[in-house]
CSV table of C-alpha atoms and ligand atoms in Angstrom, one decimal:
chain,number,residue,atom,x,y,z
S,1,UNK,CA,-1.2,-27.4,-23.4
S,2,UNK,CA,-0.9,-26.2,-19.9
S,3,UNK,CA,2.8,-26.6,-20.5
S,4,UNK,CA,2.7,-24.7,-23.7
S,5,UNK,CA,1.0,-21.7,-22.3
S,6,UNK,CA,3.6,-21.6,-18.9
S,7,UNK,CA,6.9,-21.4,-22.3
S,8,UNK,CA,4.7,-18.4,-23.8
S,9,UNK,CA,3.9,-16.7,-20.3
S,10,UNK,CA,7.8,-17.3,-19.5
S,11,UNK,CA,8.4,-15.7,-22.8
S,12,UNK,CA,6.4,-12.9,-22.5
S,13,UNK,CA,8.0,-11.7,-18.7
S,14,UNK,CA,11.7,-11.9,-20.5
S,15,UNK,CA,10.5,-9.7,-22.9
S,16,UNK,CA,9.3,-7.2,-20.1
S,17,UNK,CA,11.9,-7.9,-18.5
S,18,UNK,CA,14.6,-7.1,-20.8
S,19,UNK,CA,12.1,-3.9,-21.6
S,20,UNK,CA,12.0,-2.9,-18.0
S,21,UNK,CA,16.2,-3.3,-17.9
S,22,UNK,CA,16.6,-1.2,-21.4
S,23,UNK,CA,14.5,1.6,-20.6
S,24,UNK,CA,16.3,2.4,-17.1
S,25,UNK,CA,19.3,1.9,-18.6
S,26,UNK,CA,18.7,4.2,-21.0
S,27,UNK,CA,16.7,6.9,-19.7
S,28,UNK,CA,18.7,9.9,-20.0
S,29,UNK,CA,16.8,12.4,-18.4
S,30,UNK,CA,17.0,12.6,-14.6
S,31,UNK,CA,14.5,10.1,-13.6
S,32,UNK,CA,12.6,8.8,-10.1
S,33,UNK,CA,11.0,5.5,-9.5
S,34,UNK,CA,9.0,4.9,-6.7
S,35,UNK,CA,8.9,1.8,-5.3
S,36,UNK,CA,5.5,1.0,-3.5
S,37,UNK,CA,5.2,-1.7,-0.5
S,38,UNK,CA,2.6,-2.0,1.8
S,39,UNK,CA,3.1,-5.1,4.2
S,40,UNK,CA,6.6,-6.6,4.7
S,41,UNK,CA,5.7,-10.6,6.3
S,42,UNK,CA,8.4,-13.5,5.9
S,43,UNK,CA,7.0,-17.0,4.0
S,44,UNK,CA,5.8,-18.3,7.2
S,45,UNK,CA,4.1,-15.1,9.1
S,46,UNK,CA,0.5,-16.0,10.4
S,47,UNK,CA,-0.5,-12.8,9.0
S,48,UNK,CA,-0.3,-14.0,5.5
S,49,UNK,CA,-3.2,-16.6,5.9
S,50,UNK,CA,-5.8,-13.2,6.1
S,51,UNK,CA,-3.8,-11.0,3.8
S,52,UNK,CA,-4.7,-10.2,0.3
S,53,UNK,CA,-1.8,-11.4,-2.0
S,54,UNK,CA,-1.3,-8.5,-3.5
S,55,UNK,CA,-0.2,-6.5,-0.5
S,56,UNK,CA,2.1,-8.7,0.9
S,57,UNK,CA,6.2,-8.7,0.3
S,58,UNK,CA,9.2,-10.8,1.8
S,59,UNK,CA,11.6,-9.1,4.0
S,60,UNK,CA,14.3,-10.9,1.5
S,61,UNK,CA,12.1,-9.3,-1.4
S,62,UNK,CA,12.6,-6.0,-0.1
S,63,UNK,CA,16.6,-6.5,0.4
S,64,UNK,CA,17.1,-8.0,-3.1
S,65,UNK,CA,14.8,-5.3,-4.6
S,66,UNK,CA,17.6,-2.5,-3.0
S,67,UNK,CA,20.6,-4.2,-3.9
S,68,UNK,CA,19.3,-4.7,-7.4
S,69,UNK,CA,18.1,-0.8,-7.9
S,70,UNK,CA,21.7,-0.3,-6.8
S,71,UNK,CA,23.2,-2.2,-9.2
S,72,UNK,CA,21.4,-1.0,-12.1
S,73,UNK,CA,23.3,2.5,-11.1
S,74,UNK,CA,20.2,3.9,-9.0
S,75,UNK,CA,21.1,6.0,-6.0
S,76,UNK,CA,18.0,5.3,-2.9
S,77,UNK,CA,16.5,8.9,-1.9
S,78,UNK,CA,14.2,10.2,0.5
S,79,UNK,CA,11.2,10.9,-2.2
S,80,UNK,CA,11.3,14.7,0.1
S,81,UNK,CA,14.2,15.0,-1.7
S,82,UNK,CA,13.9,14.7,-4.7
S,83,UNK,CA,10.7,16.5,-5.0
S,84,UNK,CA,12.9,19.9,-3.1
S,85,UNK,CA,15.7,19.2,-5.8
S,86,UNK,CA,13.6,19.1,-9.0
S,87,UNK,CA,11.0,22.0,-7.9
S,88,UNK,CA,14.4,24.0,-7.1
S,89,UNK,CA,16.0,22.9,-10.7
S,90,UNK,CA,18.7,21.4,-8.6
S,91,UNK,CA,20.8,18.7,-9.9
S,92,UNK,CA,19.6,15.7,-9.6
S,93,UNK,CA,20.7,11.6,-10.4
S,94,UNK,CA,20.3,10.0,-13.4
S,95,UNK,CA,18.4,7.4,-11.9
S,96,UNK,CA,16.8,8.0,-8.6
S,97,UNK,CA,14.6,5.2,-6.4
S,98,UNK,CA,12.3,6.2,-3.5
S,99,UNK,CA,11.1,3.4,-1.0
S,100,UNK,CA,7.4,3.7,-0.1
S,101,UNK,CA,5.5,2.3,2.4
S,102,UNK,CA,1.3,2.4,2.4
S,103,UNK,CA,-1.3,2.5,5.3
S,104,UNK,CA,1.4,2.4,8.3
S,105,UNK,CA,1.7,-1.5,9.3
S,106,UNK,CA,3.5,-2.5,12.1
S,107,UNK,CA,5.7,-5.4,10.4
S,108,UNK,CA,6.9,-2.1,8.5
S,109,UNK,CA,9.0,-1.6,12.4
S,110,UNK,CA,9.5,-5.4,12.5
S,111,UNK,CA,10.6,-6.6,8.8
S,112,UNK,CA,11.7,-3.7,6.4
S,113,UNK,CA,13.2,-1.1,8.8
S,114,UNK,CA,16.2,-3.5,10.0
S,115,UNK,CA,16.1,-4.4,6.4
S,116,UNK,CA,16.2,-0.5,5.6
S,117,UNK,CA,18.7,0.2,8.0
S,118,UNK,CA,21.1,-2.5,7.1
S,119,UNK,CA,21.0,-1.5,3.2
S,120,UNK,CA,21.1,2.6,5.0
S,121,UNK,CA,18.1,3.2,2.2
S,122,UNK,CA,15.8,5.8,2.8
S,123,UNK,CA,11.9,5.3,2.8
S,124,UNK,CA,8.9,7.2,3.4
S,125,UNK,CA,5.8,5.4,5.4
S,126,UNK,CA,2.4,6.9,4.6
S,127,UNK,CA,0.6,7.3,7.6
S,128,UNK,CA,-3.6,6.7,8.3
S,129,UNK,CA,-2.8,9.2,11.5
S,130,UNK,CA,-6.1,7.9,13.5
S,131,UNK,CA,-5.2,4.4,13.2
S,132,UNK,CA,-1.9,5.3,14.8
S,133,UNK,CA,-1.6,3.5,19.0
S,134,UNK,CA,-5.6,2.5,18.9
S,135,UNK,CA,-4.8,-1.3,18.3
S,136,UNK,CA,-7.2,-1.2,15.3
S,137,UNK,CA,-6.8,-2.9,11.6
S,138,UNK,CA,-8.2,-2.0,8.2
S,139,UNK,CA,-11.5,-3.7,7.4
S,140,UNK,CA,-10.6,-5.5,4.8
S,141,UNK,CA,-8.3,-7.6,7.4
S,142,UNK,CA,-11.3,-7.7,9.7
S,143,UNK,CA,-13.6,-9.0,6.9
S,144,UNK,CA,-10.9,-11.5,5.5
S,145,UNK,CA,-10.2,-12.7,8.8
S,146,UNK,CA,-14.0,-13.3,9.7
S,147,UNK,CA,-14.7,-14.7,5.8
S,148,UNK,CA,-11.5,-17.3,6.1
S,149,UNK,CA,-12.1,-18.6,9.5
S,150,UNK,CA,-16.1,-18.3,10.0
S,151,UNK,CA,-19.3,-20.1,7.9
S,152,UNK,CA,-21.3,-16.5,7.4
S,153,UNK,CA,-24.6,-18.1,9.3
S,154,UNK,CA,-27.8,-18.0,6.8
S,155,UNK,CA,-30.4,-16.7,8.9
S,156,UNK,CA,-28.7,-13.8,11.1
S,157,UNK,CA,-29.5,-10.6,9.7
S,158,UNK,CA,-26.6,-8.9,11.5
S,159,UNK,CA,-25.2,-10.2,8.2
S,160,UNK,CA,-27.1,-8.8,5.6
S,161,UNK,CA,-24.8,-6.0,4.6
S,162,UNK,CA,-22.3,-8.8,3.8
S,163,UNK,CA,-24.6,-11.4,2.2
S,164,UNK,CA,-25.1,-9.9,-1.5
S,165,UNK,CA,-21.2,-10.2,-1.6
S,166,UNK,CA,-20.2,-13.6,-0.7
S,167,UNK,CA,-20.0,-16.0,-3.8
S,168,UNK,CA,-22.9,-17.9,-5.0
S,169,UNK,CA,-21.6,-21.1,-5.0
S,170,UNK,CA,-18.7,-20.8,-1.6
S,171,UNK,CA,-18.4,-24.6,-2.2
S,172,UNK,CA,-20.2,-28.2,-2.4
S,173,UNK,CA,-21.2,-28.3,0.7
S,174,UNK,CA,-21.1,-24.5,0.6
S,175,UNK,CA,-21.1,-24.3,5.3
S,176,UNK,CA,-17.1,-24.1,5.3
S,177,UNK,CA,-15.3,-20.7,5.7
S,178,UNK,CA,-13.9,-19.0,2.2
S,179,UNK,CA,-10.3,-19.9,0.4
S,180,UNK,CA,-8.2,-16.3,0.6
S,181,UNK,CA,-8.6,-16.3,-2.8
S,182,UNK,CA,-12.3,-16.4,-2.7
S,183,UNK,CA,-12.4,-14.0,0.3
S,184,UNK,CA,-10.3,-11.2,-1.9
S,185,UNK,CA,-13.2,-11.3,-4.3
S,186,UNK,CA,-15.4,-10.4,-2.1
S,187,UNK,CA,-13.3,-7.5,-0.5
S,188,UNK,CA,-13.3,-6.5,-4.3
S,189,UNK,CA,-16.9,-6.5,-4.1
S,190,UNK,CA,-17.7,-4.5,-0.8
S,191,UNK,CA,-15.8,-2.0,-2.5
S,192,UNK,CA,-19.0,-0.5,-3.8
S,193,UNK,CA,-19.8,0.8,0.0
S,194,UNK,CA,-18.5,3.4,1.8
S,195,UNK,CA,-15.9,2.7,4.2
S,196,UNK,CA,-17.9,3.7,7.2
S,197,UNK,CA,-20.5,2.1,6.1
S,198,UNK,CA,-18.6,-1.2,6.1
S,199,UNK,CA,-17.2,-0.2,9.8
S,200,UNK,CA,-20.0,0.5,10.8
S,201,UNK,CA,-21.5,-2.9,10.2
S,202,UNK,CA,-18.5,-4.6,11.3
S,203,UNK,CA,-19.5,-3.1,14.6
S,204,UNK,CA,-22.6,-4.8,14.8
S,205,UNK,CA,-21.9,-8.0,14.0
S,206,UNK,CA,-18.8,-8.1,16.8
S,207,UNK,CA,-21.8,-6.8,18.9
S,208,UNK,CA,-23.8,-9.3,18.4
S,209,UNK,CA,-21.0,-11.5,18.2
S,210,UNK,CA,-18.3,-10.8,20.8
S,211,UNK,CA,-16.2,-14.4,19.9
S,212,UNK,CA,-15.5,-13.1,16.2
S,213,UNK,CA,-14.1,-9.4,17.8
S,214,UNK,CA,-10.8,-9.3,16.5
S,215,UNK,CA,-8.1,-9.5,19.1
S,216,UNK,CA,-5.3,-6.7,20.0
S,217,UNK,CA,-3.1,-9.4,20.8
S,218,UNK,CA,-1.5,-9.1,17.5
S,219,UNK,CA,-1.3,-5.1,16.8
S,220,UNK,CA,-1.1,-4.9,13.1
S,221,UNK,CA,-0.5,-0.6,12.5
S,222,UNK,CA,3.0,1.1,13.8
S,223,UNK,CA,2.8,3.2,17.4
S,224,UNK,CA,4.0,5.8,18.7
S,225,UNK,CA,7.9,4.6,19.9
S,226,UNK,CA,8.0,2.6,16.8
S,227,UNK,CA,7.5,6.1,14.4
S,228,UNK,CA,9.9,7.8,16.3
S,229,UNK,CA,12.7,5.0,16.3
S,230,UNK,CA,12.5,4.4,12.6
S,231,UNK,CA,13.1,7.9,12.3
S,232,UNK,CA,16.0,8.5,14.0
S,233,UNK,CA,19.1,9.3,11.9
S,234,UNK,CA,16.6,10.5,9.3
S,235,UNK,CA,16.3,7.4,7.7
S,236,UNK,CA,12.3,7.2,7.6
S,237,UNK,CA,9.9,9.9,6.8
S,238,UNK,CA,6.5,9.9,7.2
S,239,UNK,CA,3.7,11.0,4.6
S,240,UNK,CA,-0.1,11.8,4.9
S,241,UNK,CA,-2.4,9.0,3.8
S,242,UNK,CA,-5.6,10.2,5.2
S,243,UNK,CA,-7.1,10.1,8.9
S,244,UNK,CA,-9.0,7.0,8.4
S,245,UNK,CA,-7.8,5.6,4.8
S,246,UNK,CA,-11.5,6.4,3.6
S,247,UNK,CA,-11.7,6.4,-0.3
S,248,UNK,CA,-12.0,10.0,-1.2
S,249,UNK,CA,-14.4,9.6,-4.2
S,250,UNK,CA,-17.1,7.8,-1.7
S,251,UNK,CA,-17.3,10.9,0.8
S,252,UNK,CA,-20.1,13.4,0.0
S,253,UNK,CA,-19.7,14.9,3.0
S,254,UNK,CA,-17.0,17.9,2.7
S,255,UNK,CA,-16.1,18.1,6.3
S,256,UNK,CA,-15.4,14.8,6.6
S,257,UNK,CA,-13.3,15.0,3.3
S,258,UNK,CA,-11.5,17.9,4.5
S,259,UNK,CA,-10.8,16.1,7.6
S,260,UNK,CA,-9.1,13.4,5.9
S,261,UNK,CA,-7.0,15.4,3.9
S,262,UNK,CA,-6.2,18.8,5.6
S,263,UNK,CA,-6.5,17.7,9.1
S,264,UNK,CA,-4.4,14.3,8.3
S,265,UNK,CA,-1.2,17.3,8.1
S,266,UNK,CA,-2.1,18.5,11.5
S,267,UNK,CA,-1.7,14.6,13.0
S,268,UNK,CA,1.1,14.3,11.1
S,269,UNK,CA,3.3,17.2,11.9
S,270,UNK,CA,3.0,15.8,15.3
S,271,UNK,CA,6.1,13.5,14.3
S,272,UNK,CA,8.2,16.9,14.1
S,273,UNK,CA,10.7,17.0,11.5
S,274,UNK,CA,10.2,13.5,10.0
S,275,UNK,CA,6.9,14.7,9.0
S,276,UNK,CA,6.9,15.4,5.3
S,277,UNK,CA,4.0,17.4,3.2
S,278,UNK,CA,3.4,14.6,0.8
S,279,UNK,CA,-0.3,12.9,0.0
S,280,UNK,CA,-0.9,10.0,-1.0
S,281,UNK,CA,-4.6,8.5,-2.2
S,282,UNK,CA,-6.0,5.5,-0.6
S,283,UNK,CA,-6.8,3.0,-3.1
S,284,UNK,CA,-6.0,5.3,-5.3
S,285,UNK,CA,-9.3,7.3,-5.7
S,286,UNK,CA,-9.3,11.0,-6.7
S,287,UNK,CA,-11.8,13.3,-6.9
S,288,UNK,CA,-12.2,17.0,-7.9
S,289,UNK,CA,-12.7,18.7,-4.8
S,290,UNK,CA,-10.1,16.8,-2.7
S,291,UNK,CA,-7.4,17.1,-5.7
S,292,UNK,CA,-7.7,21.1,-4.7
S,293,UNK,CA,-7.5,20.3,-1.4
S,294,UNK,CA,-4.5,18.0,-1.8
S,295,UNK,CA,-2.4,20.8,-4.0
S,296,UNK,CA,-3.4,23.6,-1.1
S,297,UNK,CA,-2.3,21.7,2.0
S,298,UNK,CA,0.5,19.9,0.5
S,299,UNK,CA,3.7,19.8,-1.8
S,300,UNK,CA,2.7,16.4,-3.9
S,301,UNK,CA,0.7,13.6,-4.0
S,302,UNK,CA,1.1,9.9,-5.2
S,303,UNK,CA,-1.4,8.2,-7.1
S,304,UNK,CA,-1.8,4.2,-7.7
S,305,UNK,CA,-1.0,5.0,-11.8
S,306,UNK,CA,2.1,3.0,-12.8
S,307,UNK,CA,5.0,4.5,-14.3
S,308,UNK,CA,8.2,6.7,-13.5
S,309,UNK,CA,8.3,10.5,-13.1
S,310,UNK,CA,10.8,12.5,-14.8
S,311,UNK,CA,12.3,16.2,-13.8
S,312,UNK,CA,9.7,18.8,-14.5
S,313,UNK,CA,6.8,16.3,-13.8
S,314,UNK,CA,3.2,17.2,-12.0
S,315,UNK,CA,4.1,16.7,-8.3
S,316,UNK,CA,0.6,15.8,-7.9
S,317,UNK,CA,0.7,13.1,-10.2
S,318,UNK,CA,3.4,10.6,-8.8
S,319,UNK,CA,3.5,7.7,-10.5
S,320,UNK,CA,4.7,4.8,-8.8
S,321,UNK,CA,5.6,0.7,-9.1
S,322,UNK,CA,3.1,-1.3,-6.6
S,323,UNK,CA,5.1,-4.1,-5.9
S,324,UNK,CA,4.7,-7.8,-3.8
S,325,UNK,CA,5.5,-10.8,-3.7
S,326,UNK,CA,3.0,-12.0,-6.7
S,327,UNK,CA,4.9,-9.3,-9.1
S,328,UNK,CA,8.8,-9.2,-7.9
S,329,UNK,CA,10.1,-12.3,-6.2
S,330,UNK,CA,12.8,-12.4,-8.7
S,331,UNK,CA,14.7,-9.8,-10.8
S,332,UNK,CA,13.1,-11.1,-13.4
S,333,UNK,CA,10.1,-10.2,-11.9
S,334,UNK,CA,10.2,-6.9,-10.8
S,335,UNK,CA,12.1,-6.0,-14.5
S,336,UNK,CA,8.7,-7.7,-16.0
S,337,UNK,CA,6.9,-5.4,-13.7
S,338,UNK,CA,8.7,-2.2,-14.4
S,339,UNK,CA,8.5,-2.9,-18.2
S,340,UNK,CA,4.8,-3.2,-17.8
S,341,UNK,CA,4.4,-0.4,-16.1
S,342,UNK,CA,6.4,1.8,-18.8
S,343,UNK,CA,4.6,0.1,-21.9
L,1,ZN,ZN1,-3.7,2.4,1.6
């Protein structure tokens, strides 16, 4: 049986596949696909063992995943670019790829710019500008890394916020720390709060408990000398991707919201001419009020909605292919993942 349904699900990603391949090959109508990445971590990186699959991709990944664009006829651009060719009805490629980068990690410097530079493809790094040189991570590293090494103790309240979250059966046994897998549900779950609110509490408990803290031994977001090497010879641009990667649909307060969006361009222009007036929403969460925002302060905006953008599209409605390791380890893969994404 098990072998059975492995034939049909082998089946079924040709048939993407060769869907994906056929409708980039044929699209005749100047088209972009953006490419989406967030962390870049060989097979054996340490990282990886708190890391939720699904944001994870292999420096080789990446390198295959260029020449292949290449070969199917795509030329790499600066997504800049093309958005300043197709709002000035310039001509443009048939078949146009943009390299993205999310939330600003420093294996971005370490694993996919020599990559970049090697392959001389263009990319653009969305920035979280106040995580930028503090030594700081995203919580849901801090709460995988705490979940996957640490038994959650039953009677210590600095853990309440955390408790309604964690699995109701962890394990026979149940005092060992969670699989990743397991741990990813949970960051699923906490999902529900407000980022701050999870910060906040995160606070405590390394308050109360100094030997969980992480450590800034291994500094996981980009600095300073490594945003301004990358973008040397133009080769790396940097978007806006909010001050604090807060989920725009959880902030009631408008300050705050207009913090994250409008004075995330401020921190940015910093960066001088690599700086490039493009939003992008964390986690993909849009609401009214920072949509206006969005189309005041800046030239476009990429969503998390999966698909290709052709000339004459909504520049505040880029849609884009989130790709790792799970979903494009082969060409195979990524076809598969391209044809979903254009069902
Ligand atoms: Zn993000």
């Amino acid at each position: 049986m098990a072998f059975f349904r492995s034939l049909v699900k082998s089946g079924a990603l040709t048939v993407l596949a060769c869907y994906g391949w056929l409708r980039v090959r044929l699209s005749n109508k100047p088209t972009l696909l953006i490419l989406t990445y967030h962390r870049i971590l060989p097979a054996d990186a340490p990282e990886r063992a708190a890391e939720q699959p699904g944001m994870v991709t292999s420096p080789q990944a990446l390198e295959d995943h260029i020449r292949f664009v290449r070969k199917l006829g795509a030329e790499p651009i600066h997504l800049s670019d093309w958005l300043d060719r197709n709002s000035q009805g310039k001509t443009l490629p048939r078949l146009s790829v943009a390299f993205t980068f999310d939330d600003g990690w420093q294996d971005n410097y370490q694993y996919a710019y020599p990559t970049l530079k090697a392959q001389n493809a263009p990319a653009t790094i969305f920035l979280v500008t106040q995580m930028i040189n503090t030594g700081k991570t995203f919580w849901p590293e801090q709460v995988l890394s705490l979940l996957t090494t640490q038994t959650i103790p039953k009677n210590d309240s600095s853990f309440d916020w955390l408790r309604p979250h964690l699995p109701l059966e962890p394990a026979p046994g149940a005092n060992r720390p969670l699989s990743l897998l397991e741990a990813d549900e949970v960051i699923a779950r906490l999902k529900s709060l407000e980022d701050a609110t999870i910060l906040e509490a995160l606070e405590q408990v390394y308050a109360s408990h100094p030997e969980v803290a992480p450590t800034e031994t291994s500094r996981s977001i980009l600095n300073g000398s490594e945003l301004t090497e990358m973008a040397q010879n133009g080769l790396v641009m940097y978007g806006a991707h909010t001050r604090h990667h807060y989920r725009l649909n959880r902030l009631k307060d408008g300050k705050i919201l207009k913090e994250e969006i409008v004075d995330c361009l401020q921190d940015l222009n910093s960066l001088g001419e690599a700086a490039i007036p493009v939003f992008c929403y964390p986690n993909g969460d849009i609401t009214g009020k920072g949509e206006n925002l969005v189309s005041d302060t800046y030239k476009a905006a990429c969503t998390t909605k999966t698909g290709w953008n052709l000339t004459g599209c909504n520049p505040y409605d880029l849609h884009r292919f989130n790709l790792h390791d799970g979903n494009s380890h082969s060409t195979r893969t990524l076809l598969a993942t391209i044809g979903r994404g254009l069902l």
